[in-house]
mmCIF file of C-alpha atoms in Angstrom:
data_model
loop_
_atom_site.group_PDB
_atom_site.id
_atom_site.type_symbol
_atom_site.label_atom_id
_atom_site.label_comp_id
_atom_site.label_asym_id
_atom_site.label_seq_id
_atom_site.Cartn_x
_atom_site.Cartn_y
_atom_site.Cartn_z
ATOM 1 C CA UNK A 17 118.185 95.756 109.763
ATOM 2 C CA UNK A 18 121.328 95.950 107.363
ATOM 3 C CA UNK A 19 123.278 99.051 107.669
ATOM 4 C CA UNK A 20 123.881 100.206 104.110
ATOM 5 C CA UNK A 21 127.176 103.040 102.683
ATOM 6 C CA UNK A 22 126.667 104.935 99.740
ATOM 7 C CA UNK A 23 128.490 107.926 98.608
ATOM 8 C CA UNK A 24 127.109 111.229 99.895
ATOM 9 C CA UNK A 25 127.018 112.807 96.614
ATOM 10 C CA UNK A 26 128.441 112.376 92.871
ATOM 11 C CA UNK A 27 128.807 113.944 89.478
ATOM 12 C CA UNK A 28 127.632 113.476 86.032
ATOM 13 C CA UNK A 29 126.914 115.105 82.747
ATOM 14 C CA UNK A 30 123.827 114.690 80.757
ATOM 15 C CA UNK A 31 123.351 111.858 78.846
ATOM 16 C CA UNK A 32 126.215 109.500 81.036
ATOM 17 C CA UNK A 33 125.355 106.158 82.752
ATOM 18 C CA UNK A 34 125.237 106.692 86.255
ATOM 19 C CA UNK A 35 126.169 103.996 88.620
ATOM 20 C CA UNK A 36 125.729 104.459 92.457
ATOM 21 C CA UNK A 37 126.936 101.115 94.608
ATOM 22 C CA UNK A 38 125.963 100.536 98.047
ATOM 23 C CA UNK A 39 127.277 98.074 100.231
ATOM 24 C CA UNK A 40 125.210 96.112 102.608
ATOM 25 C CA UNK A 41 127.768 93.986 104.183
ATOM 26 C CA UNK A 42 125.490 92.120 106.450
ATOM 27 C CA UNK A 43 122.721 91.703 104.360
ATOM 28 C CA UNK A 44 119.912 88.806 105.848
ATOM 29 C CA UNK A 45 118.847 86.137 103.846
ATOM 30 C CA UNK A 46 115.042 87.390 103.875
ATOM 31 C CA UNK A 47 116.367 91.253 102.799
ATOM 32 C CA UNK A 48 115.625 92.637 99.986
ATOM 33 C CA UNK A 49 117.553 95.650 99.011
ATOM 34 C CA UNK A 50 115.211 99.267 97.187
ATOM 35 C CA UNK A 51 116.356 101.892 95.940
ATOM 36 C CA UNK A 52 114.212 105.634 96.267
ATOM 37 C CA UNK A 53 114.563 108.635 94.454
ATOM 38 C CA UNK A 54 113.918 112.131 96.452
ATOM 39 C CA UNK A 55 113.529 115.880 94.889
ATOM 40 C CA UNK A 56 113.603 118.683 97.432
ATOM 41 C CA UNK A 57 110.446 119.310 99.720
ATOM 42 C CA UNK A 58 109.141 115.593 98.075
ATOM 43 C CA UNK A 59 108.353 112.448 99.539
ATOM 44 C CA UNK A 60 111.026 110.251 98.350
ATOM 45 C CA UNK A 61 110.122 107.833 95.362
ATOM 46 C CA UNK A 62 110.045 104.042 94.773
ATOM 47 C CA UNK A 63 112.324 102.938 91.778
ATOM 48 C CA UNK A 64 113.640 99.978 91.972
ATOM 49 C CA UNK A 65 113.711 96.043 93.729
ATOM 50 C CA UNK A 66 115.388 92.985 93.890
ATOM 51 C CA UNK A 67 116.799 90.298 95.989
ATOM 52 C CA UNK A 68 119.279 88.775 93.882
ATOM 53 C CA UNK A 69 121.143 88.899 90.081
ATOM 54 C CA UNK A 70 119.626 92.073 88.182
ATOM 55 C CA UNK A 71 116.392 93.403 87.732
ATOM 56 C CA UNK A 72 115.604 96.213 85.115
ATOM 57 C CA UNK A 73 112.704 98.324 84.915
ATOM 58 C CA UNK A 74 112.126 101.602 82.970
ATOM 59 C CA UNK A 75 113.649 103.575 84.393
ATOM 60 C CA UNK A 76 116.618 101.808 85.977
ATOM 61 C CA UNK A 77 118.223 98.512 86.861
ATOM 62 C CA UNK A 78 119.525 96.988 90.124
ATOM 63 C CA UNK A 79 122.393 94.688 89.930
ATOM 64 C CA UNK A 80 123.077 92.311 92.750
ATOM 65 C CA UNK A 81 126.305 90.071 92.878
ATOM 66 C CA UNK A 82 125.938 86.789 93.812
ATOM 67 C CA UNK A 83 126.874 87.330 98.109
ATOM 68 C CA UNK A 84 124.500 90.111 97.848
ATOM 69 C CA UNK A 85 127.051 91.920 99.851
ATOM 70 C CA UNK A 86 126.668 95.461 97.581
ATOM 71 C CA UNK A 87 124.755 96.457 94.703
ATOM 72 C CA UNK A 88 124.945 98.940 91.891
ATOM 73 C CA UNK A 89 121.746 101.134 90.709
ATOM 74 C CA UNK A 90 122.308 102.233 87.151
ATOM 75 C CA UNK A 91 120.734 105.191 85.816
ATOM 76 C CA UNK A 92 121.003 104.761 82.028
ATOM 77 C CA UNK A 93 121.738 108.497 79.782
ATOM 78 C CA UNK A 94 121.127 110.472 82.500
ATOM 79 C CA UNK A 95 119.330 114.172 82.449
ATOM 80 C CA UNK A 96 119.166 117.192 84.805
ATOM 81 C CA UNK A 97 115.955 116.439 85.821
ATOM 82 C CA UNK A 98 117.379 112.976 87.378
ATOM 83 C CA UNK A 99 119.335 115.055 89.577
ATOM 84 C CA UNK A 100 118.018 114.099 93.379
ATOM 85 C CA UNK A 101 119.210 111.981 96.066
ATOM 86 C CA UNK A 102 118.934 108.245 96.139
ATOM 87 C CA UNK A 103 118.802 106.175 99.014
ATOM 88 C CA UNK A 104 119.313 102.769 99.285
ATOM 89 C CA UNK A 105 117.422 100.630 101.807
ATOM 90 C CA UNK A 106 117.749 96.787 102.956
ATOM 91 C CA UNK A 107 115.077 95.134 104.793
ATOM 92 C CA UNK A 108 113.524 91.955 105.059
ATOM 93 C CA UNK A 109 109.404 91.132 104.526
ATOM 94 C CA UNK A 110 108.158 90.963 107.679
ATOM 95 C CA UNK A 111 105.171 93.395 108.220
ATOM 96 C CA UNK A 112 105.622 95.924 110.382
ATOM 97 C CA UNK A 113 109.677 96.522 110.651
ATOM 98 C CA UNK A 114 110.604 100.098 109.776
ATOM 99 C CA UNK A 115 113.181 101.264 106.999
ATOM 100 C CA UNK A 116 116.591 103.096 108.358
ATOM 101 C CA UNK A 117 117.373 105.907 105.698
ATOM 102 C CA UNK A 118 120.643 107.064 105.635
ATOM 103 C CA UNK A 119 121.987 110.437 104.574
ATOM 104 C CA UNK A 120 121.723 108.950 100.531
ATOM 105 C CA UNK A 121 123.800 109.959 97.875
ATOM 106 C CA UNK A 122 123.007 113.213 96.002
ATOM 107 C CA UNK A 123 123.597 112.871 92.416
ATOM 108 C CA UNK A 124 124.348 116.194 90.410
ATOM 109 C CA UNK A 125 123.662 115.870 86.745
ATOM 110 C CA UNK A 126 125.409 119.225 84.990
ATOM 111 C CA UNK A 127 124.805 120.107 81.287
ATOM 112 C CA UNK B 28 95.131 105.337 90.803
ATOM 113 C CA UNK B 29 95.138 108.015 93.882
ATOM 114 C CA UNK B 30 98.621 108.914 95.454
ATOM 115 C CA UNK B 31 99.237 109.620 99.289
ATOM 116 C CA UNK B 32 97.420 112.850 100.337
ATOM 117 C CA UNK B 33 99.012 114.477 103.179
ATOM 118 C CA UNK B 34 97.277 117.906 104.653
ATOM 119 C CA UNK B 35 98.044 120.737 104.999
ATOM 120 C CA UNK B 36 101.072 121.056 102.619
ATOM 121 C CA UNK B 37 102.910 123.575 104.786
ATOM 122 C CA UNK B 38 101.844 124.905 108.487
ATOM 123 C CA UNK B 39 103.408 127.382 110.726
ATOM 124 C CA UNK B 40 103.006 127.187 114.506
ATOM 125 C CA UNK B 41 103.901 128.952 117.576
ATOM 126 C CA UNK B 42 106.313 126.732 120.205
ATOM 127 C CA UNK B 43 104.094 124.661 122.805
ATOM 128 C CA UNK B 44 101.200 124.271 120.361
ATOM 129 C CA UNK B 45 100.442 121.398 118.835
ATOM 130 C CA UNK B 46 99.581 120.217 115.659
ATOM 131 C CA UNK B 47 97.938 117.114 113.634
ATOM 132 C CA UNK B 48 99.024 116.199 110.796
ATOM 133 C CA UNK B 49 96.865 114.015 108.236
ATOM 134 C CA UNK B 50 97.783 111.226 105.763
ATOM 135 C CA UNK B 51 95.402 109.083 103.431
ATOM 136 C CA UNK B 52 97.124 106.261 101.878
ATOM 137 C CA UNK B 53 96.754 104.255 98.475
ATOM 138 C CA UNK B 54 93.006 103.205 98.174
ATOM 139 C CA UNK B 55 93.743 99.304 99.292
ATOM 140 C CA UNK B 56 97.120 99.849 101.525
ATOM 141 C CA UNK B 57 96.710 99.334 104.961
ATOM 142 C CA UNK B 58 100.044 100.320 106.555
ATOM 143 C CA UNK B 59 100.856 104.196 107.111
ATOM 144 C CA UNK B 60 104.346 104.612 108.275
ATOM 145 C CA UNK B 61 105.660 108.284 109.394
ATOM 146 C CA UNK B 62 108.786 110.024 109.223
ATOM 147 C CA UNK B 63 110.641 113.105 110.092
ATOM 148 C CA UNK B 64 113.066 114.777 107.773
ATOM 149 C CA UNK B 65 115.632 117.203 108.800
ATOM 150 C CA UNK B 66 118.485 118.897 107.193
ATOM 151 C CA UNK B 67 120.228 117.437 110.152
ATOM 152 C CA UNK B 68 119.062 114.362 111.025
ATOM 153 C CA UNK B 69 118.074 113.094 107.765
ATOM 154 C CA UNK B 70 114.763 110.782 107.297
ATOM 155 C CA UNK B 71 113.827 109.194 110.500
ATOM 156 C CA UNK B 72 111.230 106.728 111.241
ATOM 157 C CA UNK B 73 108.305 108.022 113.635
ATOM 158 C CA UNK B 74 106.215 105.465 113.793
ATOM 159 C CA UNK B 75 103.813 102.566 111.835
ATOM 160 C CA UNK B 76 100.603 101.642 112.012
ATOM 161 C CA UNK B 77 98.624 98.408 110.335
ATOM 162 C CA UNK B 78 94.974 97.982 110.644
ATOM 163 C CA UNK B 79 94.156 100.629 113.499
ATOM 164 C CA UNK B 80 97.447 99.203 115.511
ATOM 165 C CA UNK B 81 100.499 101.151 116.140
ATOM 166 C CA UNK B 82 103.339 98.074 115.436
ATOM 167 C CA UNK B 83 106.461 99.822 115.371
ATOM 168 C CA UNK B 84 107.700 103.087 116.918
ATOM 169 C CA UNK B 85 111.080 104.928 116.341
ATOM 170 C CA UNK B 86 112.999 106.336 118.902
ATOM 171 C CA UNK B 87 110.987 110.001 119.651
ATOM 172 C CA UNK B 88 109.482 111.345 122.670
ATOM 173 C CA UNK B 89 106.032 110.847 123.653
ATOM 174 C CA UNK B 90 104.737 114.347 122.275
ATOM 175 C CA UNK B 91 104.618 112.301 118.718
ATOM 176 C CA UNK B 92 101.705 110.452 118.636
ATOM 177 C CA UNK B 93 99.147 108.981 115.605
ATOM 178 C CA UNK B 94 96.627 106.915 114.862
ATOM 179 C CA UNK B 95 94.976 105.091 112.427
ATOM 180 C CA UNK B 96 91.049 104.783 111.590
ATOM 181 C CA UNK B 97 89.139 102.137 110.467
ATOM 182 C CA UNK B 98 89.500 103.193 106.440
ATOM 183 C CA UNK B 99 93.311 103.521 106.720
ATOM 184 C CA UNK B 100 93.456 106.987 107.245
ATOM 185 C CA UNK B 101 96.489 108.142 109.678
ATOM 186 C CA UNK B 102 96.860 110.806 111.386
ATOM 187 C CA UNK B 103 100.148 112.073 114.049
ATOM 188 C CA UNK B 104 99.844 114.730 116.441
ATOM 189 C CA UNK B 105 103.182 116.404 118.090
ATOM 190 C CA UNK B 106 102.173 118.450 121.459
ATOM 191 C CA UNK B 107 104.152 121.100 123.163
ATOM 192 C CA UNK B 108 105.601 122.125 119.747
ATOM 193 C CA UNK B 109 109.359 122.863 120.317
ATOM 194 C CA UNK B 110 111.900 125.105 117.010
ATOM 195 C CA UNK B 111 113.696 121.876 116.648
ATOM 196 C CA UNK B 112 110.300 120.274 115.421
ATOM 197 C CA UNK B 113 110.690 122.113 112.642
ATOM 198 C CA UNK B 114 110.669 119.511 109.475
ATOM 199 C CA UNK B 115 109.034 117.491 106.393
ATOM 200 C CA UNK B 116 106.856 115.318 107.739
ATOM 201 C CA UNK B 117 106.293 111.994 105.370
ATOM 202 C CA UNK B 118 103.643 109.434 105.301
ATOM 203 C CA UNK B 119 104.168 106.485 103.636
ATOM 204 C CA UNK B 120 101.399 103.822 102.719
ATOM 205 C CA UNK B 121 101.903 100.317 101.943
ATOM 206 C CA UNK B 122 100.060 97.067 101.069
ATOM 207 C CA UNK B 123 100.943 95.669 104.162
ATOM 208 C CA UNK B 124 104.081 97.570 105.401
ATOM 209 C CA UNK B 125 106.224 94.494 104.054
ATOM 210 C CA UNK B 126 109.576 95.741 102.554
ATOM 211 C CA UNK B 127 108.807 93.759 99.512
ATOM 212 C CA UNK B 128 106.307 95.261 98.238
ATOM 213 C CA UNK B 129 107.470 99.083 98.562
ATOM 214 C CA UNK B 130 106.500 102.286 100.119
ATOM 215 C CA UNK B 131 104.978 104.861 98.185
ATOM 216 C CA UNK B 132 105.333 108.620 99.796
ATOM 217 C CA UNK B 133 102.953 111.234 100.149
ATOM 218 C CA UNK B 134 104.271 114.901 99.114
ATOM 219 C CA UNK B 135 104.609 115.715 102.806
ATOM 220 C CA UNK B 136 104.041 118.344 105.516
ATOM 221 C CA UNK B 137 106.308 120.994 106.187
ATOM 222 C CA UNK B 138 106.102 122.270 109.480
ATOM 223 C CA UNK B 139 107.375 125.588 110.833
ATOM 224 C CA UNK B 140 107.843 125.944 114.621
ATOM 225 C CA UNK B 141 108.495 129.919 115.468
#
């Protein structure tokens, strides 16, 4: 599985674009790379997938340079309740292999 | 549709009890994957399970166990409860427990060894 770095936390004001890169460095050819969302005492959330170029849904979009080395979640206008942290996760699709969470990158949204 | 149901929602316990936990995944998924979730350690993987059959295990000692039954339903069980048990405990369900298809998280069970 692809070790992934993210920031551990970062700042923003209501109503900014947030952009949180992670870098995947040795990415597989069969991984795909999701993004979650967690609030305290929650289960994280699903948000986001892809595997290559950008994918956009609504509520965020994923971009993916070509070497698939990194990629960038944006979080478009941003508002104090999107204030969590957000993990990033790289794996491939074979049934049965586990995701490796690491510590995220808790996003602070101030008014 | 239904989310993941995990029960209880919280649960206190006395060290060297033990406790089981229960999950019910998305009506349809058949892969329950746990985890742990620590100020500490972060989220860690416990263990999955696909179709009854425990296919991947994290790195935890054998007082974390779990099962699956025939309709999908998981359950874990941690014996000799120790403080540092303490945590969120997470199910996750998926179609098949392939990474392309997503996990989707129950609200969890947090667990308070005294």
């Amino acid at each position: 599985l692809a070790k992934t770095t993210q920031p551990i936390s970062m700042d923003s004001y209501e109503g900014q674009e947030v952009n949180i890169t992670c870098s995947h460095n040795n990415i597989a050819t069969n991984d795909y790379i999701t993004w979650y969302q967690q609030f305290p005492s929650q289960g994280p959330r699903f948000i986001i997938q892809g595997y290559k170029t950008k994918v956009t849904n609504e509520v965020a979009s994923l971009f993916i340079p070509a070497d698939r080395k990194s990629s960038t979640l944006s979080l478009p206008r941003v508002s104090l309740s999107d204030t969590a942290v957000y993990y990033c996760l790289v794996g491939d699709a074979l049934p049965g292999q586990n995701f490796v969470f690491g510590p995220g990158t808790r996003l602070s949204v101030l008014p | 549709k239904a989310g993941v149901t995990q029960t209880p929602r919280y649960l206190i316990k006395t060290r060297g009890q033990q406790v089981t936990l229960s999950c019910s995944p998305i009506s349809g998924h058949r892969s329950v994957s746990w985890y742990q979730q620590t100020p500490g350690q972060g989220l860690q993987f416990l263990f999955e399970y696909f179709s009854e059959t425990q296919r991947n295990k994290g790195n935890f000692p054998g007082r974390f166990s779990g099962r699956q039954f025939s309709n999908s339903r998981s359950e874990m069980n941690v014996s000799t409860l120790e403080l540092g048990d303490s945590a969120l405990y997470l199910c996750a369900s998926s179609l098949d427990g392939a990474s392309n298809y997503g996990y989707t998280f129950g609200s969890g069970t947090r667990l308070t060894v005294v």
